[in-house]
Coordinates of C-alpha atoms and ligand atoms in Angstrom, one line a residue:
X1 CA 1.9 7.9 12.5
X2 CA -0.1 11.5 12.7
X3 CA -3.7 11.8 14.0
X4 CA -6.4 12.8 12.1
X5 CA -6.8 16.3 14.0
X6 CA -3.1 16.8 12.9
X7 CA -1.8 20.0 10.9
X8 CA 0.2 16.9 8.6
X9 CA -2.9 15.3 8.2
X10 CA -4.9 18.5 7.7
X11 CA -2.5 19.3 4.9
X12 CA -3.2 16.3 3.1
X13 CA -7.0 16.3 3.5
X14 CA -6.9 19.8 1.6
X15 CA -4.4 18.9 -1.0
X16 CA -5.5 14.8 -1.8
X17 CA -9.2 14.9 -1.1
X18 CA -10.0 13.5 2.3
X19 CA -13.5 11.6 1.9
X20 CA -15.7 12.9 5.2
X21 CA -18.2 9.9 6.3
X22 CA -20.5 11.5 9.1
X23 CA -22.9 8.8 10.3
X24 CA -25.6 9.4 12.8
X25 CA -27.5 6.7 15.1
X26 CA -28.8 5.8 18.5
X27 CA -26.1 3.0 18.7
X28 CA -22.3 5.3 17.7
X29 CA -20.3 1.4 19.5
X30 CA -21.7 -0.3 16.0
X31 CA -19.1 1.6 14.5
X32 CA -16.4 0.7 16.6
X33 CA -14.8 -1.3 13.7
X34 CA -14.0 1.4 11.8
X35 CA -10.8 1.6 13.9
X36 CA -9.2 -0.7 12.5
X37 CA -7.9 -3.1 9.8
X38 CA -8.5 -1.5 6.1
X39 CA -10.4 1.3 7.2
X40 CA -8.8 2.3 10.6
X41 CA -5.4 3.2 8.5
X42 CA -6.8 5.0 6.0
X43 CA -8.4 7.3 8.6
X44 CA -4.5 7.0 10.3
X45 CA -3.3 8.0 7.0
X46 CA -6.0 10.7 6.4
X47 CA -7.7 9.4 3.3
X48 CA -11.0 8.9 5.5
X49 CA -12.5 11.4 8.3
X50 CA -15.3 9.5 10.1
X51 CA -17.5 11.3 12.6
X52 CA -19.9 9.2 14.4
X53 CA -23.1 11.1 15.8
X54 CA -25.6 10.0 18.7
X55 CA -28.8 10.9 17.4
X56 CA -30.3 11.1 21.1
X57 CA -28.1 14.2 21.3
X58 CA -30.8 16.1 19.6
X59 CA -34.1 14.7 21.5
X60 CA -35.0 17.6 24.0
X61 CA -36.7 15.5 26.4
X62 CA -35.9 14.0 29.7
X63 CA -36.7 10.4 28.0
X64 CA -34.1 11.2 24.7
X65 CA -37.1 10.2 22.8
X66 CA -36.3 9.5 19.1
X67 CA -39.7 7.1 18.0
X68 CA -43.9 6.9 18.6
X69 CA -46.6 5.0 17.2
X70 CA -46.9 5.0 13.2
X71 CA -49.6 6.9 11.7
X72 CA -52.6 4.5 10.3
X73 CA -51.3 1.7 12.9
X74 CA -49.9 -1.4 12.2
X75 CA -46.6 -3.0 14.4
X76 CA -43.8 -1.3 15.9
X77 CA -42.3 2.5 16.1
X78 CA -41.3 5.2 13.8
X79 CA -38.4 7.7 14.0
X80 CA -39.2 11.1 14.4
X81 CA -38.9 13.6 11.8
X82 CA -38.0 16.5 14.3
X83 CA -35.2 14.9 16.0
X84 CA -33.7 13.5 13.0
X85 CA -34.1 17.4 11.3
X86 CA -32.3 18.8 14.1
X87 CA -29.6 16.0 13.4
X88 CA -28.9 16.6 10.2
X89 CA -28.9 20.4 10.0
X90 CA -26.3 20.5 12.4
X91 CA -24.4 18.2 10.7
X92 CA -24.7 18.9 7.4
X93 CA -24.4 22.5 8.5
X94 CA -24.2 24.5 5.4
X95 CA -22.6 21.9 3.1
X96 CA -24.1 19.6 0.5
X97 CA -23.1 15.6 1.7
X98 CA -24.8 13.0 -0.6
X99 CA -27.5 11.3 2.1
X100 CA -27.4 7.9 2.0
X101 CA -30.4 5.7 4.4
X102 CA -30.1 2.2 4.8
X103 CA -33.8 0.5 4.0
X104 CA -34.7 -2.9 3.3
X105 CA -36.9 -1.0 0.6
X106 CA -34.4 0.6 -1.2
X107 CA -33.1 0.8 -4.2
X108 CA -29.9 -2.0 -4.1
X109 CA -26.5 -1.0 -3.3
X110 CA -24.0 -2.6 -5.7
X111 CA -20.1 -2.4 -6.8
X112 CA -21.0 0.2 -9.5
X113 CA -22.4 2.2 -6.7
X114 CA -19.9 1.9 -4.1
X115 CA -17.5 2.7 -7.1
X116 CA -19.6 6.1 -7.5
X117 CA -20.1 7.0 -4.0
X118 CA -16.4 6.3 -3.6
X119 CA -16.0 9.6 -5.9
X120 CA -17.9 12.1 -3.9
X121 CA -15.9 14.0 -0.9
X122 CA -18.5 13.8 1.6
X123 CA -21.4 11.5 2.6
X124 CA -24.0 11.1 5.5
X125 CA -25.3 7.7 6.5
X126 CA -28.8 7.9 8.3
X127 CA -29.5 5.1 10.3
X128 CA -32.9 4.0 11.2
X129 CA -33.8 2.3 13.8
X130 CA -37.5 0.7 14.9
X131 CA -39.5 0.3 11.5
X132 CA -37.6 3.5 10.3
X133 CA -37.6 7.4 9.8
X134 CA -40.6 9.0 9.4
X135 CA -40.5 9.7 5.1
X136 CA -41.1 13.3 5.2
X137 CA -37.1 13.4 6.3
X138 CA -36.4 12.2 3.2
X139 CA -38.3 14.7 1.6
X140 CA -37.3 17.1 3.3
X141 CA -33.9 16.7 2.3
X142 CA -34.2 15.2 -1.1
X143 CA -35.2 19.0 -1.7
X144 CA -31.8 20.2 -0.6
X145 CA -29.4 17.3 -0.8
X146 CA -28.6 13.9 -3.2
X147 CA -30.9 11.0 -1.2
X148 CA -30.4 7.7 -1.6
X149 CA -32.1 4.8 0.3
X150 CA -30.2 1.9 -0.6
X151 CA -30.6 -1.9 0.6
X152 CA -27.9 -4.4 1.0
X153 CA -29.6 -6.9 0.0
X154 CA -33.3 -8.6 0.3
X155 CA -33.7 -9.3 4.2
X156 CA -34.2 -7.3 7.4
X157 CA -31.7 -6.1 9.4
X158 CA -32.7 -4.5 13.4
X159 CA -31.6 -1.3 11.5
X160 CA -29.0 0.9 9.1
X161 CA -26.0 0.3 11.5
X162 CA -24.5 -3.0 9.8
X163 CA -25.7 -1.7 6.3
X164 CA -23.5 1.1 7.0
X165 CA -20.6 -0.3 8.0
X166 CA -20.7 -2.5 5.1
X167 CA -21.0 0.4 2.2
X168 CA -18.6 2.3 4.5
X169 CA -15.9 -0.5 4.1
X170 CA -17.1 -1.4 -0.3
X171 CA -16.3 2.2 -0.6
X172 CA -13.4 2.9 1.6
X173 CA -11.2 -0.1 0.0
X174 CA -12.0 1.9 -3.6
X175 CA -10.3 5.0 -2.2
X176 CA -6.9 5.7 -3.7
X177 CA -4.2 4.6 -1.2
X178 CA -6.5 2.3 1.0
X179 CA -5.9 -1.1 -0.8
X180 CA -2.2 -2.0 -0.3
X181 CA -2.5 -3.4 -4.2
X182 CA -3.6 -0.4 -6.3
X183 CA -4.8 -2.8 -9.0
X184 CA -6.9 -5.0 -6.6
X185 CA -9.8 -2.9 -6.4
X186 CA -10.8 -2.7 -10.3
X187 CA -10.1 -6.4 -10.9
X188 CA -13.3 -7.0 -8.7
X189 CA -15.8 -10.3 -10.2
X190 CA -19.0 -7.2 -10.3
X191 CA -17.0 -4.1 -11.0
X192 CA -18.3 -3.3 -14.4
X193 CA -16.6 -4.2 -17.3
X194 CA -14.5 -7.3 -18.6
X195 CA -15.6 -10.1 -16.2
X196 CA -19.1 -8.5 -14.9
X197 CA -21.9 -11.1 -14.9
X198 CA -18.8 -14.2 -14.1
X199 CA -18.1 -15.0 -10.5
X200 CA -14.4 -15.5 -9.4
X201 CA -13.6 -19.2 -9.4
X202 CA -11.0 -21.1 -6.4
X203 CA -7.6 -19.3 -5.1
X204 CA -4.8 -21.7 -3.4
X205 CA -1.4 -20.7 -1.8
X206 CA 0.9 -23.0 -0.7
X207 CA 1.3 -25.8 0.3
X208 CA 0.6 -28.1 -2.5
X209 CA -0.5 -30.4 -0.8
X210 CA -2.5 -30.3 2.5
X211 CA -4.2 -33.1 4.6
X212 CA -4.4 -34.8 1.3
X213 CA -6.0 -32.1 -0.7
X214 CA -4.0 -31.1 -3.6
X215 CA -3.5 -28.0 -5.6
X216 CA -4.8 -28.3 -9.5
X217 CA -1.8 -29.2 -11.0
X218 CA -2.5 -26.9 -13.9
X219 CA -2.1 -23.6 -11.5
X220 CA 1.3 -25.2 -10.9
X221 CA 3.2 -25.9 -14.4
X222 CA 4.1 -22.3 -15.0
X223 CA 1.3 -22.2 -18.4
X224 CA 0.0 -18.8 -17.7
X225 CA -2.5 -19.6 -21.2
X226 CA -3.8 -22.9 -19.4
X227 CA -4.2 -21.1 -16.3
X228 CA -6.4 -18.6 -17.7
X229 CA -7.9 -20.6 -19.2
X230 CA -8.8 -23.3 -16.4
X231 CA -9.7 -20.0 -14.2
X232 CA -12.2 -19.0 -16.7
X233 CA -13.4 -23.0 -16.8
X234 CA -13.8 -23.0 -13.0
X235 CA -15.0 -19.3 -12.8
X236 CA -18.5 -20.1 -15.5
X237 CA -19.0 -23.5 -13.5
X238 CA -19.5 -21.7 -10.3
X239 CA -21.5 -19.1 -11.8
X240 CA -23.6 -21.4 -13.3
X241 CA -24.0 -23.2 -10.0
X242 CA -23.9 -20.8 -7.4
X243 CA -25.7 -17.2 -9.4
X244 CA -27.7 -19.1 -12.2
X245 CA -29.3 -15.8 -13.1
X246 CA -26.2 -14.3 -14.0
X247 CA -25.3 -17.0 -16.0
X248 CA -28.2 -16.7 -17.8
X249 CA -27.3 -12.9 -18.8
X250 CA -24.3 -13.8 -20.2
X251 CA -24.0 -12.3 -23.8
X252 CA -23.7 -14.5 -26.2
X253 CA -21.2 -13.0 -28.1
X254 CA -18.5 -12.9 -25.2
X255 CA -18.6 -16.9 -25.0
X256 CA -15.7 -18.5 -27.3
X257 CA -16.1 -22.3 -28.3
X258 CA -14.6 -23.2 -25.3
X259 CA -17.1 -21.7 -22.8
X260 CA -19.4 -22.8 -24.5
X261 CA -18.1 -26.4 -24.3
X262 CA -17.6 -26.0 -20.2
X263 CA -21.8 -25.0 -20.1
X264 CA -22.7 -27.9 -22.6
X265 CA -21.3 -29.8 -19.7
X266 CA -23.7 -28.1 -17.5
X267 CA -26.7 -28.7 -19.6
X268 CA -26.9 -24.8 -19.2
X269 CA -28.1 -22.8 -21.6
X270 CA -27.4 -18.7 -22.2
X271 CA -29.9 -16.2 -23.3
X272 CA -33.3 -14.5 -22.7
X273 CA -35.3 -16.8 -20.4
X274 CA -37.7 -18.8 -22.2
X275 CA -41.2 -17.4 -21.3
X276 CA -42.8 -19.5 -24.2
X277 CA -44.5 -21.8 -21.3
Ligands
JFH1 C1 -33.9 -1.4 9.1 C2 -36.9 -2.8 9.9 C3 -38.4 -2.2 8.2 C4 -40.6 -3.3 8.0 C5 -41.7 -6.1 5.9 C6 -40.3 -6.1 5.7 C7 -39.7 -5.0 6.5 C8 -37.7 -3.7 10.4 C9 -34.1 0.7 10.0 C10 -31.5 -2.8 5.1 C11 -31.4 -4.0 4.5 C12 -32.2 -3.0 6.3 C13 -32.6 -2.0 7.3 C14 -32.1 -0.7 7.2 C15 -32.5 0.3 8.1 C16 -33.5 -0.1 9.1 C17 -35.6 -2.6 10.6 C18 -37.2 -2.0 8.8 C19 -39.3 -3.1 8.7 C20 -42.0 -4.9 6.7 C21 -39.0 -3.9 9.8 C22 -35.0 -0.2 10.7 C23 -33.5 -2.4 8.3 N1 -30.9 -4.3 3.3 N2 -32.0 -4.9 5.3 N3 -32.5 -4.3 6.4 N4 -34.8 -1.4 10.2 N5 -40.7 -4.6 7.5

């Protein structure tokens, strides 16, 4: 297998579209991962080029400082503006990467996102540290670049690193050639379309039968129409239990009597919640 500074590997990037991830942070070991499983052979294979920065590399003084106290008080430090400038005009150089910062404030990062971000050929991931970068960075290069400050998900991380690493790996299993099963990747329970708003239900392999447990003996008699349907029996139920607010979106007009039947069970009812009370 070639390297990723090979003149193979260099070939391909130029002819397939080589997605560049830089990332810059005071802690480069969080991204250790990245070398292997999923993501660690597509970079092999030349699909990804990951460049990890430490941001301390552009603090001028003795100390490396990258934070101080926040303007108008209140807990905690700030990241400098200057140091992360620096940072990012160096890396960025003259290009144009989308600039993507991790916040618990942000706007949320989703599969239809990851599917977009998944298109562009280079990205930066900003991660904050403390209580976070001082805004004006963002303005600054909101000006000059695409910005995003995206969240995971509602609660607070010790900073961007783990947000990164997972956007890093819901957008490089999307890239053409990363997933060994091409079709995989757009069969996903929140990629939009078909089955948006339903949550997968329960996967078994064999054996049939283990420590008592059995497999449904419907996934077993070779129906593929019972199967489906059971799936789509089992996948509604576990919406319903586990992500009642999605249930609750689902249209109408894409339940058949059946579904219908299976959340009549449920005593759950679809629609616009009632605000009548
Ligand atoms: C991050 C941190 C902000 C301020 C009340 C709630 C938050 C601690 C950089 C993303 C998601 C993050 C995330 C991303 C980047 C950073 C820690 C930020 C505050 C006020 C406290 C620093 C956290 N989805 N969760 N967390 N932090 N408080």
């Amino acid at each position: 297998m070639d390297r990723p500074g090979d003149a193979a590997t260099a070939v391909r990037a130029a002819a397939s579209g080589t997605m560049r991830l830089d990332i810059i942070s005071i802690f480069p070991e969080y991204f250790a991962p990245l070398d292997v499983s999923l993501i660690g052979k597509a970079r092999e294979r030349g699909i990804l080029d990951v460049r990890v920065h430490q941001l301390r590399d552009w603090a001028h003084d003795v100390h490396k400082t990258v934070d101080d106290t926040p303007y108008g008080g209140g807990p905690g430090m700030v990241m400098k503006p200057e140091v992360w400038g620096e940072a990012v005009d160096v890396v960025a150089g003259g290009g144009t990467p989308r600039m993507i910062v991790p916040t618990p404030s942000g706007r949320p990062f989703t599969q239809e996102l990851a599917q977009e971000l998944a298109a562009e050929p280079w990205l930066l991931f900003a991660c904050g540290r403390y209580e976070g970068i001082d805004a004006r960075v963002m303005r600054e290069y909101g000006a000059r670049l695409r910005v995003d400050e995206l969240s995971i998900g509602d609660y607070v991380l010790a900073g961007g690193e783990v947000a990164v690493l997972v956007m890093v790996e819901a957008i490089g299993r999307l890239l053409p050639g990363v997933l060994g099963n091409a079709v995989s990747a757009v069969d996903d329970s929140f990629a939009p379309g078909a089955m948006r708003n339903l949550l997968e239900g329960p996967v078994y392999t064999k054996p049939p039968v283990w420590r008592g447990h059995e497999v449904p003996a419907v996934l077993l008699s070779g129906h593929h129409g019972k199967v489906a349907r059971w799936r789509r029996d089992e996948a509604l139920r576990r919406t319903v239990a586990n992500r009642p607010e999605l249930a609750a979106g689902l249209d109408p007009e894409t339940l058949d009597k059946r579904d219908r039947e299976v959340l009549d069970e449920l005593a759950f009812r679809v629609g616009p919640e009632d605000m009548a009370n």
